[in-house]
Short mmCIF file of C-alpha atoms in Angstrom, two decimals:
data_model
loop_
_atom_site.label_atom_id
_atom_site.label_comp_id
_atom_site.label_asym_id
_atom_site.label_seq_id
_atom_site.Cartn_x
_atom_site.Cartn_y
_atom_site.Cartn_z
CA MET A 76 154.37 96.74 75.21
CA SER A 77 153.42 93.32 76.56
CA SER A 78 154.01 92.43 80.20
CA ASN A 79 156.49 89.66 79.37
CA GLU A 80 158.68 91.89 77.12
CA PRO A 81 161.02 93.11 79.92
CA SER A 82 161.65 89.51 81.00
CA SER A 83 162.41 88.55 77.39
CA TRP A 84 164.98 91.33 77.17
CA LEU A 85 166.50 90.23 80.49
CA LEU A 86 166.75 86.66 79.22
CA LEU A 87 168.45 87.88 76.04
CA VAL A 88 171.00 89.89 78.05
CA VAL A 89 171.78 86.89 80.26
CA VAL A 90 172.26 84.62 77.23
CA VAL A 91 174.59 87.15 75.55
CA LEU A 92 176.66 87.50 78.73
CA LEU A 93 176.94 83.74 79.11
CA LEU A 94 177.98 83.31 75.50
CA SER A 95 180.56 86.09 75.84
CA ALA A 96 182.04 84.50 78.95
CA THR A 97 182.23 81.14 77.18
CA LEU A 98 183.97 82.59 74.12
CA CYS A 99 186.54 84.42 76.28
CA ARG A 100 187.73 81.31 78.08
CA ALA A 101 191.16 80.06 77.05
CA ASP A 102 190.20 76.38 77.37
CA PRO A 103 186.78 74.66 77.43
CA GLU A 104 185.30 73.70 80.78
CA PRO A 105 185.98 70.07 81.82
CA VAL A 106 183.05 67.66 81.81
CA GLN A 107 184.46 65.20 84.36
CA ASP A 108 186.57 65.23 87.54
CA PHE A 109 189.82 64.79 85.66
CA CYS A 110 191.23 63.53 82.38
CA VAL A 111 194.90 62.68 82.85
CA ALA A 112 196.51 62.87 79.41
CA ALA A 113 197.36 59.50 77.92
CA PRO A 114 200.67 58.94 76.09
CA HIS A 115 200.55 59.97 72.44
CA GLY A 116 199.06 57.34 70.17
CA SER A 117 197.29 55.45 72.96
CA GLY A 118 193.80 56.35 71.81
CA GLY A 119 191.02 56.59 74.38
CA PRO A 120 188.29 59.19 74.79
CA ALA A 121 189.22 62.86 74.31
CA PHE A 122 187.26 65.41 76.29
CA PRO A 123 188.46 68.88 75.32
CA GLY A 124 192.21 68.35 75.29
CA LEU A 125 194.30 65.21 74.84
CA PRO A 126 193.06 61.61 75.10
CA CYS A 127 192.43 60.42 78.66
CA LYS A 128 194.07 57.55 80.48
CA PRO A 129 191.52 55.02 81.72
CA SER A 130 190.51 56.15 85.20
CA SER A 131 191.43 52.70 86.52
CA SER A 132 195.09 53.34 85.64
CA VAL A 133 195.31 56.88 87.08
CA VAL A 134 197.62 57.16 90.11
CA SER A 135 198.57 59.94 92.52
CA ASP A 136 201.81 60.66 90.67
CA ASP A 137 199.77 61.75 87.63
CA PHE A 138 198.86 64.87 89.63
CA PHE A 139 202.44 65.52 90.81
CA PHE A 140 205.18 67.49 89.01
CA ALA A 141 208.74 67.94 90.27
CA ALA A 142 210.57 69.40 87.25
CA HIS A 143 210.41 72.95 88.64
CA ALA A 144 212.55 71.98 91.63
CA ARG A 145 215.57 72.70 89.44
CA GLY A 146 216.04 75.25 86.70
CA ALA A 147 217.01 74.89 83.06
CA SER A 148 220.51 75.89 82.00
CA THR A 149 221.11 79.57 81.26
CA ASP A 150 224.41 78.82 79.54
CA ASN A 151 223.28 79.99 76.11
CA ALA A 152 223.21 83.10 73.92
CA MET A 153 220.09 84.46 75.63
CA GLY A 154 221.20 83.68 79.17
CA SER A 155 217.81 82.15 79.86
CA GLY A 156 216.26 78.80 80.59
CA VAL A 157 212.54 77.90 80.63
CA THR A 158 211.20 74.74 82.23
CA PRO A 159 207.69 74.18 80.85
CA GLY A 160 204.90 72.86 83.01
CA ASN A 161 202.19 72.45 80.38
CA VAL A 162 200.05 69.40 79.68
CA GLU A 163 202.75 67.85 77.49
CA ALA A 164 205.11 67.77 80.48
CA PHE A 165 202.50 67.42 83.24
CA PRO A 166 199.66 65.10 82.06
CA GLY A 167 197.47 65.76 85.11
CA LEU A 168 196.74 69.26 83.75
CA ASN A 169 194.71 67.91 80.85
CA THR A 170 191.34 69.73 80.54
CA LEU A 171 192.02 71.83 83.67
CA GLY A 172 192.84 75.04 81.79
CA VAL A 173 196.01 75.93 83.69
CA SER A 174 199.79 75.52 83.33
CA ILE A 175 202.96 76.92 84.90
CA ASN A 176 206.54 77.49 83.72
CA ARG A 177 209.77 78.22 85.54
CA VAL A 178 211.93 80.97 84.00
CA ASP A 179 215.60 81.28 84.99
CA LEU A 180 217.67 84.26 83.84
CA ALA A 181 221.40 84.84 84.27
CA PRO A 182 222.47 88.45 84.93
CA GLY A 183 221.65 90.29 81.72
CA GLY A 184 219.73 87.28 80.42
CA VAL A 185 216.48 87.67 78.51
CA ASN A 186 213.49 85.46 77.78
CA PRO A 187 213.25 86.98 74.29
CA LEU A 188 210.25 88.60 72.64
CA HIS A 189 207.46 86.07 72.24
CA SER A 190 203.71 85.64 72.55
CA HIS A 191 201.26 83.00 73.79
CA PRO A 192 198.32 82.76 71.36
CA ARG A 193 196.09 80.78 73.71
CA ALA A 194 196.64 82.32 77.15
CA ALA A 195 197.24 85.31 79.36
CA GLU A 196 200.32 85.08 81.58
CA LEU A 197 200.97 86.00 85.20
CA VAL A 198 204.69 86.54 85.93
CA HIS A 199 205.60 86.10 89.61
CA VAL A 200 209.23 86.83 90.48
CA VAL A 201 210.64 84.47 93.11
CA VAL A 202 214.30 85.53 93.14
CA GLY A 203 216.02 88.68 91.86
CA GLU A 204 214.44 91.32 89.64
CA MET A 205 213.27 91.43 86.05
CA LEU A 206 212.09 94.05 83.61
CA VAL A 207 208.83 92.60 82.28
CA GLY A 208 207.05 94.27 79.40
CA PHE A 209 204.55 93.84 76.58
CA VAL A 210 203.35 95.80 73.56
CA SER A 211 199.63 96.38 72.98
CA THR A 212 197.86 96.24 69.60
CA GLU A 213 198.02 100.06 69.62
CA GLY A 214 201.82 99.90 69.74
CA ARG A 215 202.04 101.08 73.34
CA PHE A 216 204.80 99.58 75.50
CA TYR A 217 203.92 98.69 79.10
CA SER A 218 206.68 97.58 81.46
CA LYS A 219 207.76 97.34 85.07
CA VAL A 220 210.80 96.21 87.01
CA VAL A 221 209.32 93.33 89.01
CA ARG A 222 211.13 92.28 92.18
CA GLU A 223 210.99 89.28 94.49
CA GLY A 224 207.42 88.59 95.62
CA GLU A 225 205.86 90.89 93.00
CA SER A 226 203.77 90.01 89.94
CA PHE A 227 202.98 91.41 86.49
CA VAL A 228 200.24 90.24 84.13
CA ILE A 229 200.54 89.97 80.35
CA PRO A 230 197.31 89.90 78.31
CA ARG A 231 196.69 87.00 75.98
CA GLY A 232 198.48 86.96 72.65
CA LEU A 233 200.60 90.11 73.12
CA MET A 234 204.34 90.25 72.40
CA HIS A 235 206.35 90.37 75.65
CA PHE A 236 209.66 89.52 77.36
CA GLN A 237 211.43 89.13 80.72
CA TYR A 238 214.89 90.68 81.15
CA ASN A 239 217.17 90.31 84.17
CA VAL A 240 218.24 93.83 85.15
CA GLY A 241 219.91 92.71 88.38
CA LYS A 242 223.46 91.68 89.19
CA SER A 243 222.58 88.13 90.18
CA ALA A 244 220.48 85.28 88.83
CA ALA A 245 216.72 85.79 88.70
CA ARG A 246 213.84 83.32 88.71
CA ALA A 247 210.12 83.63 88.03
CA MET A 248 207.14 81.32 87.89
CA THR A 249 204.79 82.11 85.02
CA VAL A 250 201.18 80.93 85.21
CA PHE A 251 198.82 80.57 82.25
CA ASN A 252 195.06 80.11 81.91
CA SER A 253 195.54 77.32 79.37
CA GLN A 254 196.94 73.83 79.67
CA LEU A 255 198.88 74.45 76.43
CA PRO A 256 199.32 78.21 75.86
CA GLY A 257 201.59 77.83 72.84
CA VAL A 258 204.57 80.08 72.19
CA VAL A 259 205.66 82.11 69.16
CA PHE A 260 209.17 83.61 69.37
CA ALA A 261 209.32 86.79 67.29
CA ALA A 262 212.84 86.37 65.91
CA THR A 263 212.48 82.65 65.22
CA ALA A 264 209.07 83.07 63.57
CA LEU A 265 210.26 85.84 61.27
CA PHE A 266 213.84 84.84 60.54
CA GLY A 267 213.83 81.09 61.17
CA ALA A 268 210.57 80.01 59.55
CA GLU A 269 210.53 76.88 57.37
CA PRO A 270 210.17 77.42 54.44
CA GLU A 271 211.83 80.82 54.73
CA ILE A 272 209.95 84.10 54.45
CA PRO A 273 211.41 85.78 51.33
CA ASP A 274 214.26 88.20 52.07
CA ALA A 275 212.55 90.88 49.98
CA VAL A 276 209.42 90.74 52.14
CA LEU A 277 211.38 91.10 55.39
CA ALA A 278 213.69 93.77 53.95
CA LYS A 279 210.69 95.82 52.83
CA SER A 280 208.85 95.28 56.11
CA PHE A 281 211.80 96.40 58.24
CA GLN A 282 213.09 98.97 55.74
CA VAL A 283 216.62 97.54 55.74
CA ASP A 284 218.97 96.06 53.15
CA ALA A 285 218.47 92.42 52.20
CA GLU A 286 222.00 91.63 53.36
CA ILE A 287 221.00 92.53 56.92
CA ILE A 288 218.07 90.11 56.66
CA LYS A 289 220.42 87.36 55.49
CA LEU A 290 222.68 88.02 58.47
CA ILE A 291 219.81 87.85 60.97
CA LYS A 292 218.48 84.68 59.33
CA SER A 293 221.89 83.04 59.70
CA LYS A 294 221.63 83.53 63.46
CA ASN A 295 218.12 82.04 63.69
CA ARG A 296 218.39 78.91 61.57
CA LYS A 297 217.55 75.69 63.37
CA GLY A 298 220.38 73.31 63.98
#
């Protein structure tokens, strides 16, 4: 064995670890101080993310976001309201690999089953209490009643929910390691897709009658 063989192996290990860390990141690393997202259709350079505003036109307000000072309405079938704080709502987040939502739940309200394909999620309860849970790829359900000041983490891409188990309104801030984590609602994706998933496929998948599928679809059609 040559004397430089151990160092070659060490170099290989370091390279593999660096590559693994890079591949596991939700968003690419920025290559400049900031890249405030420009309005759609404005052109301009695009470092990983959306096109940048010219730095000469960036102002302090581009790094400020006030929409979370008030919550979204919970006067709906789910009893929930989500105020997004991703790069589409908060342009200063562009290329920074982070975003934050506000989740408001009426008593008995639920932020229904959904997943975020591009980010893990940290749920921090500010007011009230929520049952927060997710299902792993092995079909195991993990959950916890999370109270004011407590947090629960949801791994990237896994189906999860928040449900208000208290007698009063609840509020949480949810933080993501992506500027645009994306969201896929289970019911809407399966029963409200356009074009529709065939009734026969869903009936077979859920082992129910096709008439039940038609009923569920009628409740998930857009508009």
